[in-house]
CSV table of N, CA and C in Angstrom, one decimal:
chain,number,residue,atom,x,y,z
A,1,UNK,N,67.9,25.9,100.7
A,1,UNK,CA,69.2,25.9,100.1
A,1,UNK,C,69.1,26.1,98.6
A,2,UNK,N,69.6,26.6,97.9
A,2,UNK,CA,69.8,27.6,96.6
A,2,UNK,C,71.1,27.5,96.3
A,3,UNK,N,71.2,27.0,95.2
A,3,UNK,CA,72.8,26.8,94.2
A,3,UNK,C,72.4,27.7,93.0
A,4,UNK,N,73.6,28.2,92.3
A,4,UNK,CA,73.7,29.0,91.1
A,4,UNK,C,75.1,28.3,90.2
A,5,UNK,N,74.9,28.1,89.7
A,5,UNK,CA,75.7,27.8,88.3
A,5,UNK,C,76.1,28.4,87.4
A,6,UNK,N,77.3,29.5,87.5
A,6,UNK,CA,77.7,30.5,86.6
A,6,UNK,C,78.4,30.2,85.5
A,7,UNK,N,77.7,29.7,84.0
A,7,UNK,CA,78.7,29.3,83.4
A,7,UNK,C,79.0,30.7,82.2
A,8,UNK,N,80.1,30.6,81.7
A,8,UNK,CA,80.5,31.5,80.8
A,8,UNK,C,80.4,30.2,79.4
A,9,UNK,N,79.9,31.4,78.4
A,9,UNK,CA,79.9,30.2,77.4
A,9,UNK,C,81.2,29.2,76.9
A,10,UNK,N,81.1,28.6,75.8
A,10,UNK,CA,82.1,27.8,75.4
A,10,UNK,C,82.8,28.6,74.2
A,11,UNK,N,84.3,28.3,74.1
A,11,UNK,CA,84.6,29.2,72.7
A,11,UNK,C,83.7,29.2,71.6
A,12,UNK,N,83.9,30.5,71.2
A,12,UNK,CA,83.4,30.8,70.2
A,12,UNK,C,84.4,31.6,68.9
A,13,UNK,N,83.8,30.9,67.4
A,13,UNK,CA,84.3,31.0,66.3
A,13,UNK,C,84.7,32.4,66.2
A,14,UNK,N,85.6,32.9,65.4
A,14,UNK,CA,85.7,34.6,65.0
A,14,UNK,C,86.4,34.1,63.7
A,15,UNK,N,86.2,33.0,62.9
A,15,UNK,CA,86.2,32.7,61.5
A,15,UNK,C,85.8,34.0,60.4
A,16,UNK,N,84.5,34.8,60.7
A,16,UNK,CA,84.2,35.5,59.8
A,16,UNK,C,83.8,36.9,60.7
A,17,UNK,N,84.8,37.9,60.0
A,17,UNK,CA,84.9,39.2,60.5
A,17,UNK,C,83.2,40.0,60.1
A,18,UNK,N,82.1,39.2,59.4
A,18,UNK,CA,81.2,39.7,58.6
A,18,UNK,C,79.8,39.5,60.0
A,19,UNK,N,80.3,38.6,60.3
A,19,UNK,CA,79.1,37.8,61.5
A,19,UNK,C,79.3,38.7,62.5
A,20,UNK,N,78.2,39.4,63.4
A,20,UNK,CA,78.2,40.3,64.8
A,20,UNK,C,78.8,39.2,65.5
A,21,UNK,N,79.3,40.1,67.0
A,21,UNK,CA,79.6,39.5,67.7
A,21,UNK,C,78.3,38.3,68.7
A,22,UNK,N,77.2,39.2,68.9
A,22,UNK,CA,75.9,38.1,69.4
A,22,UNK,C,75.6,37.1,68.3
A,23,UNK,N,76.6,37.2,67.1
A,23,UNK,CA,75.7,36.0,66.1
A,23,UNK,C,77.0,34.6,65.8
A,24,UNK,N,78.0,34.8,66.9
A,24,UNK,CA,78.6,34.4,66.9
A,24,UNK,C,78.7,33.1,67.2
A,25,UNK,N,79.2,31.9,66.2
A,25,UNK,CA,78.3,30.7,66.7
A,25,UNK,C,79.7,29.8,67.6
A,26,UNK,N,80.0,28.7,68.2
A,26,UNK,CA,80.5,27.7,68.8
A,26,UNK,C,81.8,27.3,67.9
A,27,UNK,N,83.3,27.3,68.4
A,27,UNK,CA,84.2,26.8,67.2
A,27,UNK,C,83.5,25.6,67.6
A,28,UNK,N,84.9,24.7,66.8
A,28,UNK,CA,84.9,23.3,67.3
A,28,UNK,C,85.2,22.5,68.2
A,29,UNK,N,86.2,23.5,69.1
A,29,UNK,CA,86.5,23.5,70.4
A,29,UNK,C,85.9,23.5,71.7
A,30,UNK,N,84.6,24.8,70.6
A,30,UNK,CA,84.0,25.0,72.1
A,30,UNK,C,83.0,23.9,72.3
A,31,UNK,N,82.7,23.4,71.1
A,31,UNK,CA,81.3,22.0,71.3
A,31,UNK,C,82.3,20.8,71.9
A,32,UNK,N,83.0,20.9,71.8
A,32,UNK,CA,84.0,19.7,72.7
A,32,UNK,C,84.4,20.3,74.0
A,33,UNK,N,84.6,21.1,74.4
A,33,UNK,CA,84.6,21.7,75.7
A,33,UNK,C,83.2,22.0,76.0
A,34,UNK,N,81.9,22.2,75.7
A,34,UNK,CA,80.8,22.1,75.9
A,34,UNK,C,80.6,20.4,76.5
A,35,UNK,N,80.4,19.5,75.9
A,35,UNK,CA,80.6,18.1,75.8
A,35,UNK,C,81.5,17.5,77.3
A,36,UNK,N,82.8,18.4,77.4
A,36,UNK,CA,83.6,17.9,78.9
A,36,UNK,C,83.2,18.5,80.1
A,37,UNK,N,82.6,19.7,79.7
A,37,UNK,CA,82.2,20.3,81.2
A,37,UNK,C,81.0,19.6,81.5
A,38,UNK,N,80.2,19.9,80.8
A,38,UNK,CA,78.8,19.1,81.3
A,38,UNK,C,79.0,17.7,81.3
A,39,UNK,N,79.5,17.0,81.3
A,39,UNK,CA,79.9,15.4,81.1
A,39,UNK,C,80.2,15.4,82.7
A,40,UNK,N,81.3,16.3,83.1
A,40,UNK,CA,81.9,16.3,84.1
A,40,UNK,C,80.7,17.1,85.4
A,41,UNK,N,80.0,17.4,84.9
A,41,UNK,CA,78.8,18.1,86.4
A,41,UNK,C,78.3,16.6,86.4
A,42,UNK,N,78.1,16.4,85.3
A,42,UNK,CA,76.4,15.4,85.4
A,42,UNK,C,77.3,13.9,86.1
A,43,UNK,N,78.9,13.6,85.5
A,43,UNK,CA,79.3,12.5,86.5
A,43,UNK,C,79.1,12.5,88.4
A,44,UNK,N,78.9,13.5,88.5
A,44,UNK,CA,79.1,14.3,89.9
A,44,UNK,C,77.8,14.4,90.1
A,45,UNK,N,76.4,14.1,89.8
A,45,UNK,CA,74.9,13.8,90.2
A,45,UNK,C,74.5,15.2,90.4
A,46,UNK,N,74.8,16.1,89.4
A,46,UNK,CA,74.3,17.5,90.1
A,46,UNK,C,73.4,17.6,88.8
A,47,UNK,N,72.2,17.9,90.1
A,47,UNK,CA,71.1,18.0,89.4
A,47,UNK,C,70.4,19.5,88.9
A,48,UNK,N,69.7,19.9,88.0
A,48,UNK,CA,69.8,21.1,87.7
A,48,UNK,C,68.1,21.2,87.6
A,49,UNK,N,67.4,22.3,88.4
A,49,UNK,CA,66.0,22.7,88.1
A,49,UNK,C,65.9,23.7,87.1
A,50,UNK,N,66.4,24.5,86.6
A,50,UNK,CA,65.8,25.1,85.5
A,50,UNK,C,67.6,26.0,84.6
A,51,UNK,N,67.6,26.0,83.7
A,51,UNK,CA,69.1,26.8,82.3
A,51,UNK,C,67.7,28.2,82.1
A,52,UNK,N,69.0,28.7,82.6
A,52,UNK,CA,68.8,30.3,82.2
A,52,UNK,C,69.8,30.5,81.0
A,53,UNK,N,69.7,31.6,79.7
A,53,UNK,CA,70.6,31.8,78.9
A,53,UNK,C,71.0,33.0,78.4
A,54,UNK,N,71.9,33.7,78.3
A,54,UNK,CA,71.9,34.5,77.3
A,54,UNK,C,71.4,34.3,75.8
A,55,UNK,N,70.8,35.1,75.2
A,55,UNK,CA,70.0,35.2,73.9
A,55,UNK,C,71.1,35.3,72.6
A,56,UNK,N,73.0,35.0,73.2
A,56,UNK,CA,73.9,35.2,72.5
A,56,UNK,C,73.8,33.8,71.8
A,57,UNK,N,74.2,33.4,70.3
A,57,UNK,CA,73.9,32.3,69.9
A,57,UNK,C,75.0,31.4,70.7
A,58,UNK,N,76.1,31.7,70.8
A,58,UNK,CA,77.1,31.3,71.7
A,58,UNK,C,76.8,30.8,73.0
A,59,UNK,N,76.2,31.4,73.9
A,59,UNK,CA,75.7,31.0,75.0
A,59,UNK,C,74.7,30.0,75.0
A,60,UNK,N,73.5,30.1,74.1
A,60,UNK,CA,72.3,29.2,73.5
A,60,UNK,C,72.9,28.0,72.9
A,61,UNK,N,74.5,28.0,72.2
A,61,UNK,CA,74.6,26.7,72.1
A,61,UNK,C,75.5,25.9,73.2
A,62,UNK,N,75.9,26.9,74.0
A,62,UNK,CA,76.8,26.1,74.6
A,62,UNK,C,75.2,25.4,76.1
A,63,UNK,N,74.6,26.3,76.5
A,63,UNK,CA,73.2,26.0,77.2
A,63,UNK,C,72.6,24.5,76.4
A,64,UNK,N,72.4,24.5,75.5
A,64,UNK,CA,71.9,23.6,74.7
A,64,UNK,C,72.8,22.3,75.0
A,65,UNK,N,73.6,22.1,74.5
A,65,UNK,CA,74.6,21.5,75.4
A,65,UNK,C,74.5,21.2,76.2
A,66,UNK,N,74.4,21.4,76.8
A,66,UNK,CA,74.2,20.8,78.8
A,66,UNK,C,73.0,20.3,78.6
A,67,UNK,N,72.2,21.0,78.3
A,67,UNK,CA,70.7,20.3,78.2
A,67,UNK,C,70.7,19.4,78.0
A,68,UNK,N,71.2,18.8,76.8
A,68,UNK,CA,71.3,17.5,76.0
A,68,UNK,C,72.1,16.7,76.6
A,69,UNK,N,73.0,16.9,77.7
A,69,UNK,CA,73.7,16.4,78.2
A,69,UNK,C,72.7,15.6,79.2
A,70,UNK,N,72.3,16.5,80.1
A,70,UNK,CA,71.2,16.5,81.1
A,70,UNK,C,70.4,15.8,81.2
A,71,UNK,N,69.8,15.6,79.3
A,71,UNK,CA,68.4,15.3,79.9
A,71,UNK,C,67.4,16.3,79.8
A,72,UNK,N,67.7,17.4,79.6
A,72,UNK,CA,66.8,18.6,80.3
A,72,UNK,C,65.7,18.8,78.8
A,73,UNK,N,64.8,19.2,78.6
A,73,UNK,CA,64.4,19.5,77.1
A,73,UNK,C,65.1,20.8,77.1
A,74,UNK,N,65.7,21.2,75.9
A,74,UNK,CA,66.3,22.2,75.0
A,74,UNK,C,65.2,23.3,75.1
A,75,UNK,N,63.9,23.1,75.2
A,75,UNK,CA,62.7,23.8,75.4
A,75,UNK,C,62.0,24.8,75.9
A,76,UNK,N,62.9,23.9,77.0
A,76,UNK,CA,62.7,24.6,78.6
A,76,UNK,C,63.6,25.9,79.1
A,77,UNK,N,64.5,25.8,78.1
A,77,UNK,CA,65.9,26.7,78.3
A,77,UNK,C,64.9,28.2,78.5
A,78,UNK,N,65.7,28.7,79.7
A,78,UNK,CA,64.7,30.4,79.3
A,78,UNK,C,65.8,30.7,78.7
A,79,UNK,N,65.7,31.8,77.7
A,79,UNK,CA,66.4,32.9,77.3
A,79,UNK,C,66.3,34.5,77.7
A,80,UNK,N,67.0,35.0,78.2
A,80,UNK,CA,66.9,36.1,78.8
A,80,UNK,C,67.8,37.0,77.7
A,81,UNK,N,67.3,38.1,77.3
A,81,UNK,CA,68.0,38.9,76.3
A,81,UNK,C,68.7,39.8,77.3
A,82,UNK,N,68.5,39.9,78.8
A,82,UNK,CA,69.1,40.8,79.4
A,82,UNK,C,71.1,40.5,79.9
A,83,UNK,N,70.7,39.0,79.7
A,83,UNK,CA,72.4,38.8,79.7
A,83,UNK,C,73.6,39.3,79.1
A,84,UNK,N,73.2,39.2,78.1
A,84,UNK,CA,73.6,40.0,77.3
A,84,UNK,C,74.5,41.3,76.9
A,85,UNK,N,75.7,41.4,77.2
A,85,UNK,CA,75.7,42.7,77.3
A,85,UNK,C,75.9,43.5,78.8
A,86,UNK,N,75.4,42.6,79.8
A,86,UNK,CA,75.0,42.4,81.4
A,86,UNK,C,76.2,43.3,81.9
A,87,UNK,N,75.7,44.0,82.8
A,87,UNK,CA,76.7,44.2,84.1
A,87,UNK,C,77.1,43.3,85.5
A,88,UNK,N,77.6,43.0,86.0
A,88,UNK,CA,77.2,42.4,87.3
A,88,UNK,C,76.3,42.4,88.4
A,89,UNK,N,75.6,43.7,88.0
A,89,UNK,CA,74.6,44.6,89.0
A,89,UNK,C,73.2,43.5,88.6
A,90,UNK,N,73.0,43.9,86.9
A,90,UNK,CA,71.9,43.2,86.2
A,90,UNK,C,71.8,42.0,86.6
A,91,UNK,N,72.9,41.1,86.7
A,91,UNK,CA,72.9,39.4,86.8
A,91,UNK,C,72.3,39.4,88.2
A,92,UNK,N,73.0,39.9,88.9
A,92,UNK,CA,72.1,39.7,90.4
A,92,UNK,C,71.0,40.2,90.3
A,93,UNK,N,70.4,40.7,89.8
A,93,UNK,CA,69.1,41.2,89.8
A,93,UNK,C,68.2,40.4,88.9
A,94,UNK,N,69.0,39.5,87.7
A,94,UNK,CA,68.0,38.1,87.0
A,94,UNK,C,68.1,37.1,88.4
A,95,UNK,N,69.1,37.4,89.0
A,95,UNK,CA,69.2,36.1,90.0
A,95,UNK,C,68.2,36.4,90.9
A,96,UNK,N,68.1,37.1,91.6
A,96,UNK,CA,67.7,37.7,92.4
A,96,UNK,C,65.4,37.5,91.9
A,97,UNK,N,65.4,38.0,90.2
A,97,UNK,CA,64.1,37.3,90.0
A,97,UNK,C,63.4,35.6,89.7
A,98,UNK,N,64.9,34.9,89.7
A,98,UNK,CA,64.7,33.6,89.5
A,98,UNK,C,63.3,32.9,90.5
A,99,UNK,N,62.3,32.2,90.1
A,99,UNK,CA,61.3,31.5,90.8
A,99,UNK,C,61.7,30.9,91.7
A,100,UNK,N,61.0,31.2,92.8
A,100,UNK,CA,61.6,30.4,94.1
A,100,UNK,C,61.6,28.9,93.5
A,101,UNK,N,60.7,28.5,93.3
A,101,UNK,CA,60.4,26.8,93.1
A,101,UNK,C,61.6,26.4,92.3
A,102,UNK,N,62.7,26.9,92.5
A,102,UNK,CA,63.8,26.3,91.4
A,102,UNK,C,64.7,26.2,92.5
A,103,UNK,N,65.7,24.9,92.5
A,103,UNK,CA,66.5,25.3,93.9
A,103,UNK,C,68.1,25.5,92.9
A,104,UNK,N,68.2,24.8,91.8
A,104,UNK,CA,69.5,24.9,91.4
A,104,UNK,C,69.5,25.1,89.8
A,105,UNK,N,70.2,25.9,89.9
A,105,UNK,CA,70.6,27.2,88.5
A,105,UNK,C,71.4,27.4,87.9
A,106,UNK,N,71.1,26.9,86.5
A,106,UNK,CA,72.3,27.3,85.5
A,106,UNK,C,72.4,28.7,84.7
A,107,UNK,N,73.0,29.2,84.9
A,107,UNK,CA,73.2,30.6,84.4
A,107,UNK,C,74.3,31.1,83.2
A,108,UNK,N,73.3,30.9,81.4
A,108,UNK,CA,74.6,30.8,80.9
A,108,UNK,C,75.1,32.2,80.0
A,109,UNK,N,76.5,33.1,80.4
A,109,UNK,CA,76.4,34.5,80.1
A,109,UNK,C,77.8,34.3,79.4
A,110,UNK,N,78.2,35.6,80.2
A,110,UNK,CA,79.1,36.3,79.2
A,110,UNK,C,80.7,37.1,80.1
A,111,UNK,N,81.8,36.8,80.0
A,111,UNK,CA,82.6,37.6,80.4
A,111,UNK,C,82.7,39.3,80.3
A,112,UNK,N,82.8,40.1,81.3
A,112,UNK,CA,83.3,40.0,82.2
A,112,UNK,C,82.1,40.1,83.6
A,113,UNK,N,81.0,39.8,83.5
A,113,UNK,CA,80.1,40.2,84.5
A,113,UNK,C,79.9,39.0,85.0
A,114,UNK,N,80.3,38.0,84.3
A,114,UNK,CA,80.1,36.0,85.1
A,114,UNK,C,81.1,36.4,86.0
A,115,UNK,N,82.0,36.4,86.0
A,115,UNK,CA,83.7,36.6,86.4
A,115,UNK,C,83.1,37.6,88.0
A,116,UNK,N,82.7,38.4,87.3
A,116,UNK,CA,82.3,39.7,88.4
A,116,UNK,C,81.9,39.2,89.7
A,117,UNK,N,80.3,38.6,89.2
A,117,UNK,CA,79.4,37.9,89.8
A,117,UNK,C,79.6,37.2,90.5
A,118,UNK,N,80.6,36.4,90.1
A,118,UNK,CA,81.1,35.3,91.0
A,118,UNK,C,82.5,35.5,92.2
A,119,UNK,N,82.9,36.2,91.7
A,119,UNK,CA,83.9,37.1,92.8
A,119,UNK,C,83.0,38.1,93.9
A,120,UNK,N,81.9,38.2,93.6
A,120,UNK,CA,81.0,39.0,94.1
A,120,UNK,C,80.4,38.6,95.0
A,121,UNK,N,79.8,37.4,94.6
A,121,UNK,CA,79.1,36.7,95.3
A,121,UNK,C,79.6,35.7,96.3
A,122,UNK,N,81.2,35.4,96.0
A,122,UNK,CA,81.6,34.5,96.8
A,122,UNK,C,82.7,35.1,98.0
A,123,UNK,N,82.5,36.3,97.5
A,123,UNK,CA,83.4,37.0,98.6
A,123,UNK,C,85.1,37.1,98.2
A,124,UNK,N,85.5,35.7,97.2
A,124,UNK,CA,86.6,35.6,96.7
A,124,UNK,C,87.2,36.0,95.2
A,125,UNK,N,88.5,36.2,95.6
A,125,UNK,CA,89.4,36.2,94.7
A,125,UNK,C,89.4,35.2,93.1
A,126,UNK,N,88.7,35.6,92.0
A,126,UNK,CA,88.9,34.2,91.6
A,126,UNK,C,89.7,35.1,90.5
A,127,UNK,N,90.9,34.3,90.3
A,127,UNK,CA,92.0,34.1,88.9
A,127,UNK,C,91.3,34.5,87.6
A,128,UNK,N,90.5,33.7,87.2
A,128,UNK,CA,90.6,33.3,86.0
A,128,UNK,C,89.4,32.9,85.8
A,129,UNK,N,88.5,33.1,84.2
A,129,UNK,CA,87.3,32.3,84.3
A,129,UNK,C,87.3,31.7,82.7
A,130,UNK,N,87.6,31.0,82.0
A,130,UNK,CA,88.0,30.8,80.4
A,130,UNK,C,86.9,30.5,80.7
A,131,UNK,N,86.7,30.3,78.9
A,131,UNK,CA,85.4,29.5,78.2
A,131,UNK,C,85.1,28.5,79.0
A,132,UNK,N,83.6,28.3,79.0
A,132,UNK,CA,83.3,27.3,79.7
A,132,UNK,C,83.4,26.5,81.2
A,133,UNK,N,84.0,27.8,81.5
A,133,UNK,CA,84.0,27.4,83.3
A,133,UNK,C,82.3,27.6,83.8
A,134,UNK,N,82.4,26.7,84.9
A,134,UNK,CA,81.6,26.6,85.7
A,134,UNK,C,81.9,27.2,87.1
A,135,UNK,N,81.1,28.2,87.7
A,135,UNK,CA,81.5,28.0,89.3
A,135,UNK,C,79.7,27.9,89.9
A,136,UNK,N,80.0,27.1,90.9
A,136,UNK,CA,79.0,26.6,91.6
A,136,UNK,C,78.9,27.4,93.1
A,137,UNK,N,78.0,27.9,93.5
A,137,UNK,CA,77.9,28.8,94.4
A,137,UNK,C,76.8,28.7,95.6
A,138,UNK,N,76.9,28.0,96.6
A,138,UNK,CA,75.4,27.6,97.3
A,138,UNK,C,75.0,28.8,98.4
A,139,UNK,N,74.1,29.2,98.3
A,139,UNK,CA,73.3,29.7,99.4
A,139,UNK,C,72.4,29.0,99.9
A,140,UNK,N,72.6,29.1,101.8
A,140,UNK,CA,72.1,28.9,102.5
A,140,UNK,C,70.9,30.1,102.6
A,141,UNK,N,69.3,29.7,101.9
A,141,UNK,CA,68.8,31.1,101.8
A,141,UNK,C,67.5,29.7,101.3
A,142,UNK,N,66.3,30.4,101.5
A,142,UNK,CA,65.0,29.8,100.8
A,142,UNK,C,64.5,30.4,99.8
A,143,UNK,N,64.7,31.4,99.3
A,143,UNK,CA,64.5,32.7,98.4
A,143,UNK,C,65.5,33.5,97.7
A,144,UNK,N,65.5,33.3,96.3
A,144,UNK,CA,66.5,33.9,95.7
A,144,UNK,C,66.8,35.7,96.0
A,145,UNK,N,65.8,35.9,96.2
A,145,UNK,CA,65.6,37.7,96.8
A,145,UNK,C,66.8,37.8,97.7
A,146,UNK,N,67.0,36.7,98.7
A,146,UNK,CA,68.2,36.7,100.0
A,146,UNK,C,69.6,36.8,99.2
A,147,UNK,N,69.6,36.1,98.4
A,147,UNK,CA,71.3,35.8,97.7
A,147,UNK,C,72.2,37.3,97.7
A,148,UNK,N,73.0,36.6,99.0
A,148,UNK,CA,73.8,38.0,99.2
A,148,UNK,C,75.6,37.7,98.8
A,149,UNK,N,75.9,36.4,100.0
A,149,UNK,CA,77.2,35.9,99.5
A,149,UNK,C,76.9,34.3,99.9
A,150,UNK,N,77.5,33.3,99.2
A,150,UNK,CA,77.5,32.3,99.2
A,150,UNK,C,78.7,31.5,99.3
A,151,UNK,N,79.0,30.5,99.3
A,151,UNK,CA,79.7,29.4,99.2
A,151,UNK,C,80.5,28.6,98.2
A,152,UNK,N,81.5,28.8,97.7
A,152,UNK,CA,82.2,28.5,96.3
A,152,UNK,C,82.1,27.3,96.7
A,153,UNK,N,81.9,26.1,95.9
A,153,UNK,CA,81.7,24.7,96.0
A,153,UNK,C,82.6,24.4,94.9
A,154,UNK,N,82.8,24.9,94.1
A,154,UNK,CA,83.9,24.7,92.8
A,154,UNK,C,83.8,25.6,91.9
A,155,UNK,N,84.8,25.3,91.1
A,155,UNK,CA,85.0,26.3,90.0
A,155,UNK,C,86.1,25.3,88.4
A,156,UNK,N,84.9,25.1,87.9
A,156,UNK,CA,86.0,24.1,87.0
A,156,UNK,C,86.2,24.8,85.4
A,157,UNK,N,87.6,24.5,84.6
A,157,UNK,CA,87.1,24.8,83.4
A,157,UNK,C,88.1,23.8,82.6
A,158,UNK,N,87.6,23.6,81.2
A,158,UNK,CA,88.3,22.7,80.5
A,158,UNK,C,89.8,22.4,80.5
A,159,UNK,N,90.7,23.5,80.9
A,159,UNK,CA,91.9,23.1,80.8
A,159,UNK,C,92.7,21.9,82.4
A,160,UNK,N,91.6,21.9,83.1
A,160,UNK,CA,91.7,21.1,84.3
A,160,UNK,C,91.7,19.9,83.7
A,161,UNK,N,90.9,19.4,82.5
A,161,UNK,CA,90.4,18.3,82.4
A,161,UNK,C,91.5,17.3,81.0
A,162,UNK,N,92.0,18.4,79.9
A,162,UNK,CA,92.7,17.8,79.4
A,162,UNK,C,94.3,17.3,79.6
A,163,UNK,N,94.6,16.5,78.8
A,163,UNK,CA,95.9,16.0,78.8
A,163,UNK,C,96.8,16.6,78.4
């Protein structure tokens, strides 16, 4: 059994027209929606073997985040520069090279190929994916190579959570 964790980062600032878009860092919103999503996995005992990242500073902090949330060392985070920028084809194919010895995966990227991926992978329709959504995806599979379609287990994002 094999879970994937498709998160899209958390907002991000566009304060200064001068900063690229990859050097884009976290508003204030998004580190507080960083802070409720992962608050809200880890109340729920979901345990996580290894944070994959996009190399976007945006994604790296909202990844970082969870980490810290977790438990996890900040250290351990791989960064993949291929997210980046990603098609939906490419994500399946980092998924697809993930180490078997990992059973459950956080994957943290970028709209529109999270969105893709995950309608891709689950066979369904999904709406919507804002900042900071999570969808959780299980395959029945021993080998990430297999991951063909899987099992939507949820799909959460900050506006579920506030008042």
């Amino acid at each position: 059994m094999k879970k994937i964790f498709l998160v899209r980062h958390a907002e991000s600032s566009i304060s200064s027209l001068s900063i690229s878009d990859f050097d884009r860092p976290l508003s204030k919103n998004g580190i507080l929606e960083s802070n409720l999503i992962s608050s809200k996995l880890k109340e729920n005992k979901i345990s996580i073997d290894c944070f994959i990242s996009s190399s976007a500073k945006r994604a790296k902090s909202t990844a970082k985040i969870f980490a810290e949330n977790f438990n996890y060392n900040t250290k351990d985070i791989i960064i993949n520069s291929y997210i980046y920028n990603s098609s939906a084809y490419d994500l399946i194919n980092i998924i697809y090279n993930i180490p078997n010895h990992f059973n459950e995966v956080l994957i943290f990227g970028h709209n529109p190929s999270l969105h893709d991926v995950a309608q891709r992978l689950t066979n369904k329709v999904i709406h919507k994916f804002p900042t900071c959504s999570v969808c959780c995806i299980e395959f029945k599979i021993d080998n990430w190579t297999q991951v063909r379609f899987g099992k939507k287990n949820f799909l959460i994002y900050p506006s579920q959570f506030k008042v």
